[in-house]
Amino acid sequence: MPQLGFYIKPVCLNPWTFTAASFLPPARRHRSGAAAARGFFAGRMLSLDQINVDQPLILKELDWAEQEPLPSLSPPCPSWHQDVSLDCKSSPEDTQAHAWTTYYYNLLQCTLQQEGLPETVDRTKEPRTGFSSGDVTICILGSPTSYLSVLLEGSSQCPGNMLLCLSPSWLAKVPSEQHPGESSLLVSKAVSFELGGRTCLDEFSPPRRVTYFMGSFGPCKEHGQSAGELARDLDCPTAGSGELARLLEDKLLTRQLLDQRAQVGVPPTLAFTFKRLRPLRDVTAEHAVRMVELSGKEGQENLIQEEIEAFLKGNAMEPYSQVVVKPSGWRWSGAHAVTFHAKVEQAAVLQAVLALLETLEEEESALLEAFIPTACLTQPKSPNRTSPSSTSPRPDLAIRICTVVCRSWGDQPLLSQVVCGVGRADKPLKHQATVPQSLESSLRQQGVTDEAQLAAIRAQVKHKAEAAMSAFLELEAGLSVEQRGGRRAQTDVIGVDFLLTSSEQVLQLMALEMNSQLCLETCGLFESMSQAVGVPAGESSRPLVETMLRRAQCHLMEGKHVLVIGAGGVSKKFVWEAARAYGLKIHLVESDPNHFASQLVQTFIHYDTTEHRRDEEHAQRLVGLVRERGLHLDGCLSYWDDCMVLTALVCEQLGLRCSPVAAMRVAKQKSRTHQHLLRRRKEAPLGWASEALYAVPCCHLESHADVERAARHLSFPGVMKLEYGAGAVGVKLVENVQQCHLHFEKISRDLREDTDHPGIGLGWGNAMLLMEYVSGTEHDVDIVIYDGRMLAAFVSDNGPTRVPHFTETAASMPTCLAPDCEAQLVRAAYRCCLGCGLTNGVFNVELKLTAAGPKLIEINPRMGGFYLRDWIQEIYGVDIMLASVMVACGVPPLLPTHAQPRTHLVGVMCVVSQHLKALKSTASVETLQALHERGIIRLNLLEDELVTREYEEPYCNVACASPSRREACLKVLGVCQVLGIDSPHYPVTHFLSHFK
């Protein structure tokens, strides 16, 4: 049976980078050429015969300046400028360290040249100024070839804020002002990555404060400077640390995690160690990995011999004919000291293990493992083969699968890229010695052409790779701050290597090891190659960049003082929980002195704001209270409809960022919104469609005379609703003027003041409006706007409402609309907001998509309610609650412009009038919460009491997630049928009918 050589990683002589030239013998380094320029690729394959797997290398801990001779670069006569300023005035380098900085700068230029990107512009003669503590600064310390894909992807989302440092001397640690015992990281010089791949060498005066740090966390001397030392105990987030990298690169540790916690198949392994690693001292179970703890180096031969003999003769080793002996530990990150043996040569195996143990230190291990054979795949016939005599011999090939897994929102692992390396099955297969190709291409070349089988293999890769990262994150969560290397240190990306093998004619994946950087480099190369033929790049780096930006922005917002006006109900409970998690200092103004949120905020200010027709007076008094208490606010906002105008008035007086008061008044009054947009028909710029295109004719109603006047000007059917209402309370379809009069009379009698139905806007009065009915599907657009610029928009679909009162029944996200229809809705929402003057904030815009295009229903000048914040965060990893706080504090959110959905959510509303019996039995809150905790449903509780009202609002939303919308619909339908939510009077099948 053909066999696949175990993957062997090259030794890293430079603590930042794994370059091809770094591990070639010195005499051969001059041949590396463009391969060194790209770090690990140049479209050529390195000879596997160059790898010495017999001679062990005793590593010493290398400082930045203590390196092997510099690798050569190609071209030998560079075309870029050499007279650039690479010195850092505040921290000068010695000659050898400066030589390495120069090398990395030239490597960057060579890499940019090969990518078709312009040369770096030297702007150091005019140091950049004007940066504040509110600016995102992502800093990466390492080799250009290792992180180019990350930097380019990041620059598309935050141009000028992605910085590459080519020397540790460009960075400095200073005591943190906010967190005693920690340090802030300052950058004085860096290569800034701008839009379109443009780069600039910049100096910063004063130095910029780093908000996220990433690097190649390699070994360092006691007094040396390195990425690991710089990352230790920082007050900003870091994408790892020296301590975490030591764990991730330890083969025994990760092998045990894969075997015992991730439940991912690994080669049968026997490990000898002198001291069990602290993170795994609680692990006692043994599966494919057996660990033997030795008491010392002397007098252990008999024990070792017995263990080896039992291992080689054990059932686990029966299918295998060869074994590998290799070291495990931080110092042994490479291909050295690895030997291969036939299983029957027990004496040679014993001698190899004993010799290796002599070189090990405490917490290092000697591994004896099975040499795993590759899967037996049918080679496809070449179309040029005409006869057996013309067929050239073809060696057996092996496939190593390389994956990149990123930590996404909620600490969930997310597979971002899969590539393969194909090589001879009887040779060690390495990252740098193969040309990366797609999983599907690799498998098809080996005869796997069935689409279902290809999909199944990819699904298995995704499941096992994400399980591997989950196991490491679980281990990491149990470490102390000291063991992690700092309070903010965490692993944000890992690589997991797999081998495609087979058992009883079934293809299987065998996990080989995890790594901190190699897979990211390999996937970056694959995307770079693909981009040359028009395939968009950045897939492997995009989730990592999103995590970088999310963590950096959370760091910026930590400790911000925010005034929130109006606490809302139980549906807004998440606001206070999230604010605490983000480290925000919330000062809450609320009318109810006993509101539950009073115990969840920094400061509680009891002030009655319910009579909103006196908001100018309220604003003056609130500003006085703020100043009396000595509050130094960074922002002010509200999540409650009734308080939006009051919030704008307070912001205006305190000089805080918000949309203008006039804009808030226009948006708050529904008829005024449409009439304002209709009046802008002649104000549109030349060549632009007017916002009036989206408005619907309507009339304000305060009397029966207004009803008569409106009926003469509008067409029926129409819709009547409260002018300042919320939650569809009081909304009704009317067919003629008589129905208008009846409904106006009823609302005027039943809903007169806030105590009649709290929270629906009656503090503004009970005036109504009549608008023409618009047919079409209903949609919500939640949009983030900063200084008039749209930063992000998220579209959701609503199911058929319950006529005649238009109460919401079901929803789906992401939208099922065609891209052009989705774009119409987003443009309509944006133009309507700008047309009303809403230039700063997060807004919820309700529209209908008609045959003639979008039509506006209303603008809610605050973040979307109900389930929307939760869904957007789950699907896109974007927290619009945090975005709203950032806008209010004058910090522009950095959001993915074209966020890709990670799942589909479909949900159904429960209302007390239809579901009281179920909500007290089969669908009780306890049952729903238990299903939510088990991941069967996604529950959003909107009310805390089961109260039957004539004018009702939804009690909760029950949703299901799935990779496809169809599956999500089927799941939620099944749940509703089991729980008793579906009924003839509440036909869930009908409510889901729009989601196709």
PDB file of N, CA and C in Angstrom, residues 268-316:
ATOM      1  N   PRO A 268      -1.586   6.646  15.839  1.00  0.00           N
ATOM      2  CA  PRO A 268      -1.232   6.016  17.119  1.00  0.00           C
ATOM      3  C   PRO A 268       0.141   6.519  17.566  1.00  0.00           C
ATOM      4  N   THR A 269       0.224   6.969  18.811  1.00  0.00           N
ATOM      5  CA  THR A 269       1.432   7.651  19.283  1.00  0.00           C
ATOM      6  C   THR A 269       1.808   7.166  20.664  1.00  0.00           C
ATOM      7  N   LEU A 270       3.110   6.942  20.865  1.00  0.00           N
ATOM      8  CA  LEU A 270       3.674   6.662  22.184  1.00  0.00           C
ATOM      9  C   LEU A 270       4.629   7.806  22.500  1.00  0.00           C
ATOM     10  N   ALA A 271       4.402   8.468  23.633  1.00  0.00           N
ATOM     11  CA  ALA A 271       5.206   9.635  23.992  1.00  0.00           C
ATOM     12  C   ALA A 271       5.949   9.376  25.297  1.00  0.00           C
ATOM     13  N   PHE A 272       7.238   9.741  25.323  1.00  0.00           N
ATOM     14  CA  PHE A 272       8.044   9.691  26.538  1.00  0.00           C
ATOM     15  C   PHE A 272       8.395  11.125  26.927  1.00  0.00           C
ATOM     16  N   THR A 273       8.086  11.476  28.153  1.00  0.00           N
ATOM     17  CA  THR A 273       8.355  12.830  28.613  1.00  0.00           C
ATOM     18  C   THR A 273       8.904  12.792  30.033  1.00  0.00           C
ATOM     19  N   PHE A 274       9.666  13.815  30.377  1.00  0.00           N
ATOM     20  CA  PHE A 274      10.232  13.901  31.725  1.00  0.00           C
ATOM     21  C   PHE A 274       9.312  14.642  32.680  1.00  0.00           C
ATOM     22  N   LYS A 275       8.442  15.465  32.117  1.00  0.00           N
ATOM     23  CA  LYS A 275       7.518  16.212  32.964  1.00  0.00           C
ATOM     24  C   LYS A 275       6.288  16.558  32.160  1.00  0.00           C
ATOM     25  N   ARG A 276       5.140  16.143  32.653  1.00  0.00           N
ATOM     26  CA  ARG A 276       3.884  16.394  31.944  1.00  0.00           C
ATOM     27  C   ARG A 276       3.623  17.899  31.905  1.00  0.00           C
ATOM     28  N   LEU A 277       3.210  18.391  30.735  1.00  0.00           N
ATOM     29  CA  LEU A 277       2.895  19.806  30.596  1.00  0.00           C
ATOM     30  C   LEU A 277       1.763  20.197  31.536  1.00  0.00           C
ATOM     31  N   ARG A 278       1.894  21.322  32.174  1.00  0.00           N
ATOM     32  CA  ARG A 278       0.884  21.764  33.136  1.00  0.00           C
ATOM     33  C   ARG A 278      -0.531  21.817  32.561  1.00  0.00           C
ATOM     34  N   PRO A 279      -0.724  22.317  31.336  1.00  0.00           N
ATOM     35  CA  PRO A 279      -2.105  22.375  30.831  1.00  0.00           C
ATOM     36  C   PRO A 279      -2.788  21.032  30.671  1.00  0.00           C
ATOM     37  N   LEU A 280      -2.001  19.937  30.633  1.00  0.00           N
ATOM     38  CA  LEU A 280      -2.613  18.626  30.422  1.00  0.00           C
ATOM     39  C   LEU A 280      -2.436  17.692  31.610  1.00  0.00           C
ATOM     40  N   ARG A 281      -2.141  18.242  32.759  1.00  0.00           N
ATOM     41  CA  ARG A 281      -1.956  17.361  33.911  1.00  0.00           C
ATOM     42  C   ARG A 281      -3.254  16.740  34.382  1.00  0.00           C
ATOM     43  N   ASP A 282      -4.388  17.326  33.968  1.00  0.00           N
ATOM     44  CA  ASP A 282      -5.674  16.753  34.362  1.00  0.00           C
ATOM     45  C   ASP A 282      -6.168  15.722  33.367  1.00  0.00           C
ATOM     46  N   VAL A 283      -5.421  15.511  32.282  1.00  0.00           N
ATOM     47  CA  VAL A 283      -5.829  14.549  31.260  1.00  0.00           C
ATOM     48  C   VAL A 283      -5.288  13.170  31.614  1.00  0.00           C
ATOM     49  N   THR A 284      -6.170  12.241  31.845  1.00  0.00           N
ATOM     50  CA  THR A 284      -5.750  10.886  32.227  1.00  0.00           C
ATOM     51  C   THR A 284      -6.193   9.841  31.212  1.00  0.00           C
ATOM     52  N   ALA A 285      -7.228  10.157  30.437  1.00  0.00           N
ATOM     53  CA  ALA A 285      -7.731   9.184  29.461  1.00  0.00           C
ATOM     54  C   ALA A 285      -6.720   8.983  28.340  1.00  0.00           C
ATOM     55  N   GLU A 286      -6.665   7.779  27.811  1.00  0.00           N
ATOM     56  CA  GLU A 286      -5.769   7.470  26.711  1.00  0.00           C
ATOM     57  C   GLU A 286      -6.566   6.847  25.579  1.00  0.00           C
ATOM     58  N   HIS A 287      -6.362   7.371  24.382  1.00  0.00           N
ATOM     59  CA  HIS A 287      -7.018   6.841  23.191  1.00  0.00           C
ATOM     60  C   HIS A 287      -5.931   6.419  22.209  1.00  0.00           C
ATOM     61  N   ALA A 288      -5.648   7.282  21.245  1.00  0.00           N
ATOM     62  CA  ALA A 288      -4.599   6.962  20.286  1.00  0.00           C
ATOM     63  C   ALA A 288      -3.226   7.390  20.782  1.00  0.00           C
ATOM     64  N   VAL A 289      -3.182   8.210  21.819  1.00  0.00           N
ATOM     65  CA  VAL A 289      -1.916   8.739  22.346  1.00  0.00           C
ATOM     66  C   VAL A 289      -1.685   8.193  23.747  1.00  0.00           C
ATOM     67  N   ARG A 290      -0.569   7.504  23.926  1.00  0.00           N
ATOM     68  CA  ARG A 290      -0.178   7.041  25.262  1.00  0.00           C
ATOM     69  C   ARG A 290       1.053   7.820  25.687  1.00  0.00           C
ATOM     70  N   MET A 291       1.011   8.374  26.900  1.00  0.00           N
ATOM     71  CA  MET A 291       2.121   9.161  27.401  1.00  0.00           C
ATOM     72  C   MET A 291       2.734   8.468  28.614  1.00  0.00           C
ATOM     73  N   VAL A 292       4.054   8.339  28.573  1.00  0.00           N
ATOM     74  CA  VAL A 292       4.803   7.729  29.669  1.00  0.00           C
ATOM     75  C   VAL A 292       5.692   8.800  30.283  1.00  0.00           C
ATOM     76  N   GLU A 293       5.483   9.067  31.552  1.00  0.00           N
ATOM     77  CA  GLU A 293       6.270  10.095  32.242  1.00  0.00           C
ATOM     78  C   GLU A 293       7.477   9.419  32.902  1.00  0.00           C
ATOM     79  N   LEU A 294       8.659   9.847  32.500  1.00  0.00           N
ATOM     80  CA  LEU A 294       9.906   9.273  33.002  1.00  0.00           C
ATOM     81  C   LEU A 294      10.408  10.062  34.204  1.00  0.00           C
ATOM     82  N   SER A 295      11.061   9.349  35.118  1.00  0.00           N
ATOM     83  CA  SER A 295      11.572  10.008  36.327  1.00  0.00           C
ATOM     84  C   SER A 295      12.932  10.657  36.103  1.00  0.00           C
ATOM     85  N   GLY A 296      13.588  10.335  34.997  1.00  0.00           N
ATOM     86  CA  GLY A 296      14.892  10.914  34.698  1.00  0.00           C
ATOM     87  C   GLY A 296      15.468  10.283  33.451  1.00  0.00           C
ATOM     88  N   LYS A 297      16.683  10.685  33.101  1.00  0.00           N
ATOM     89  CA  LYS A 297      17.316  10.167  31.887  1.00  0.00           C
ATOM     90  C   LYS A 297      18.083   8.881  32.136  1.00  0.00           C
ATOM     91  N   GLU A 298      18.393   8.582  33.369  1.00  0.00           N
ATOM     92  CA  GLU A 298      19.193   7.411  33.688  1.00  0.00           C
ATOM     93  C   GLU A 298      18.309   6.275  34.185  1.00  0.00           C
ATOM     94  N   GLY A 299      18.685   5.056  33.844  1.00  0.00           N
ATOM     95  CA  GLY A 299      18.021   3.867  34.375  1.00  0.00           C
ATOM     96  C   GLY A 299      16.614   3.642  33.882  1.00  0.00           C
ATOM     97  N   GLN A 300      16.262   4.171  32.719  1.00  0.00           N
ATOM     98  CA  GLN A 300      14.898   4.047  32.193  1.00  0.00           C
ATOM     99  C   GLN A 300      14.811   3.103  30.992  1.00  0.00           C
ATOM    100  N   GLU A 301      15.970   2.481  30.622  1.00  0.00           N
ATOM    101  CA  GLU A 301      16.000   1.715  29.379  1.00  0.00           C
ATOM    102  C   GLU A 301      15.002   0.576  29.366  1.00  0.00           C
ATOM    103  N   ASN A 302      14.899  -0.167  30.483  1.00  0.00           N
ATOM    104  CA  ASN A 302      13.981  -1.309  30.512  1.00  0.00           C
ATOM    105  C   ASN A 302      12.529  -0.874  30.353  1.00  0.00           C
ATOM    106  N   LEU A 303      12.156   0.181  31.066  1.00  0.00           N
ATOM    107  CA  LEU A 303      10.787   0.686  30.951  1.00  0.00           C
ATOM    108  C   LEU A 303      10.503   1.129  29.528  1.00  0.00           C
ATOM    109  N   ILE A 304      11.422   1.855  28.935  1.00  0.00           N
ATOM    110  CA  ILE A 304      11.231   2.355  27.574  1.00  0.00           C
ATOM    111  C   ILE A 304      11.119   1.194  26.588  1.00  0.00           C
ATOM    112  N   GLN A 305      11.988   0.197  26.759  1.00  0.00           N
ATOM    113  CA  GLN A 305      11.953  -0.961  25.862  1.00  0.00           C
ATOM    114  C   GLN A 305      10.620  -1.679  25.964  1.00  0.00           C
ATOM    115  N   GLU A 306      10.137  -1.880  27.197  1.00  0.00           N
ATOM    116  CA  GLU A 306       8.860  -2.569  27.389  1.00  0.00           C
ATOM    117  C   GLU A 306       7.704  -1.787  26.751  1.00  0.00           C
ATOM    118  N   GLU A 307       7.719  -0.474  26.932  1.00  0.00           N
ATOM    119  CA  GLU A 307       6.643   0.339  26.365  1.00  0.00           C
ATOM    120  C   GLU A 307       6.677   0.312  24.838  1.00  0.00           C
ATOM    121  N   ILE A 308       7.881   0.382  24.280  1.00  0.00           N
ATOM    122  CA  ILE A 308       7.999   0.360  22.819  1.00  0.00           C
ATOM    123  C   ILE A 308       7.541  -0.979  22.262  1.00  0.00           C
ATOM    124  N   GLU A 309       7.948  -2.046  22.907  1.00  0.00           N
ATOM    125  CA  GLU A 309       7.558  -3.372  22.439  1.00  0.00           C
ATOM    126  C   GLU A 309       6.046  -3.543  22.490  1.00  0.00           C
ATOM    127  N   ALA A 310       5.444  -3.112  23.604  1.00  0.00           N
ATOM    128  CA  ALA A 310       3.986  -3.233  23.723  1.00  0.00           C
ATOM    129  C   ALA A 310       3.272  -2.359  22.689  1.00  0.00           C
ATOM    130  N   PHE A 311       3.818  -1.200  22.434  1.00  0.00           N
ATOM    131  CA  PHE A 311       3.197  -0.289  21.476  1.00  0.00           C
ATOM    132  C   PHE A 311       3.252  -0.852  20.063  1.00  0.00           C
ATOM    133  N   LEU A 312       4.427  -1.336  19.676  1.00  0.00           N
ATOM    134  CA  LEU A 312       4.587  -1.838  18.310  1.00  0.00           C
ATOM    135  C   LEU A 312       3.781  -3.101  18.057  1.00  0.00           C
ATOM    136  N   LYS A 313       3.528  -3.868  19.098  1.00  0.00           N
ATOM    137  CA  LYS A 313       2.765  -5.108  18.946  1.00  0.00           C
ATOM    138  C   LYS A 313       1.283  -4.925  19.263  1.00  0.00           C
ATOM    139  N   GLY A 314       0.886  -3.717  19.635  1.00  0.00           N
ATOM    140  CA  GLY A 314      -0.497  -3.465  20.013  1.00  0.00           C
ATOM    141  C   GLY A 314      -1.445  -3.459  18.830  1.00  0.00           C
ATOM    142  N   ASN A 315      -2.724  -3.547  19.143  1.00  0.00           N
ATOM    143  CA  ASN A 315      -3.749  -3.579  18.094  1.00  0.00           C
ATOM    144  C   ASN A 315      -3.756  -2.307  17.256  1.00  0.00           C
ATOM    145  N   ALA A 316      -3.477  -1.167  17.904  1.00  0.00           N
ATOM    146  CA  ALA A 316      -3.530   0.102  17.180  1.00  0.00           C
ATOM    147  C   ALA A 316      -2.502   0.161  16.064  1.00  0.00           C
TER     148      ALA A 316
END
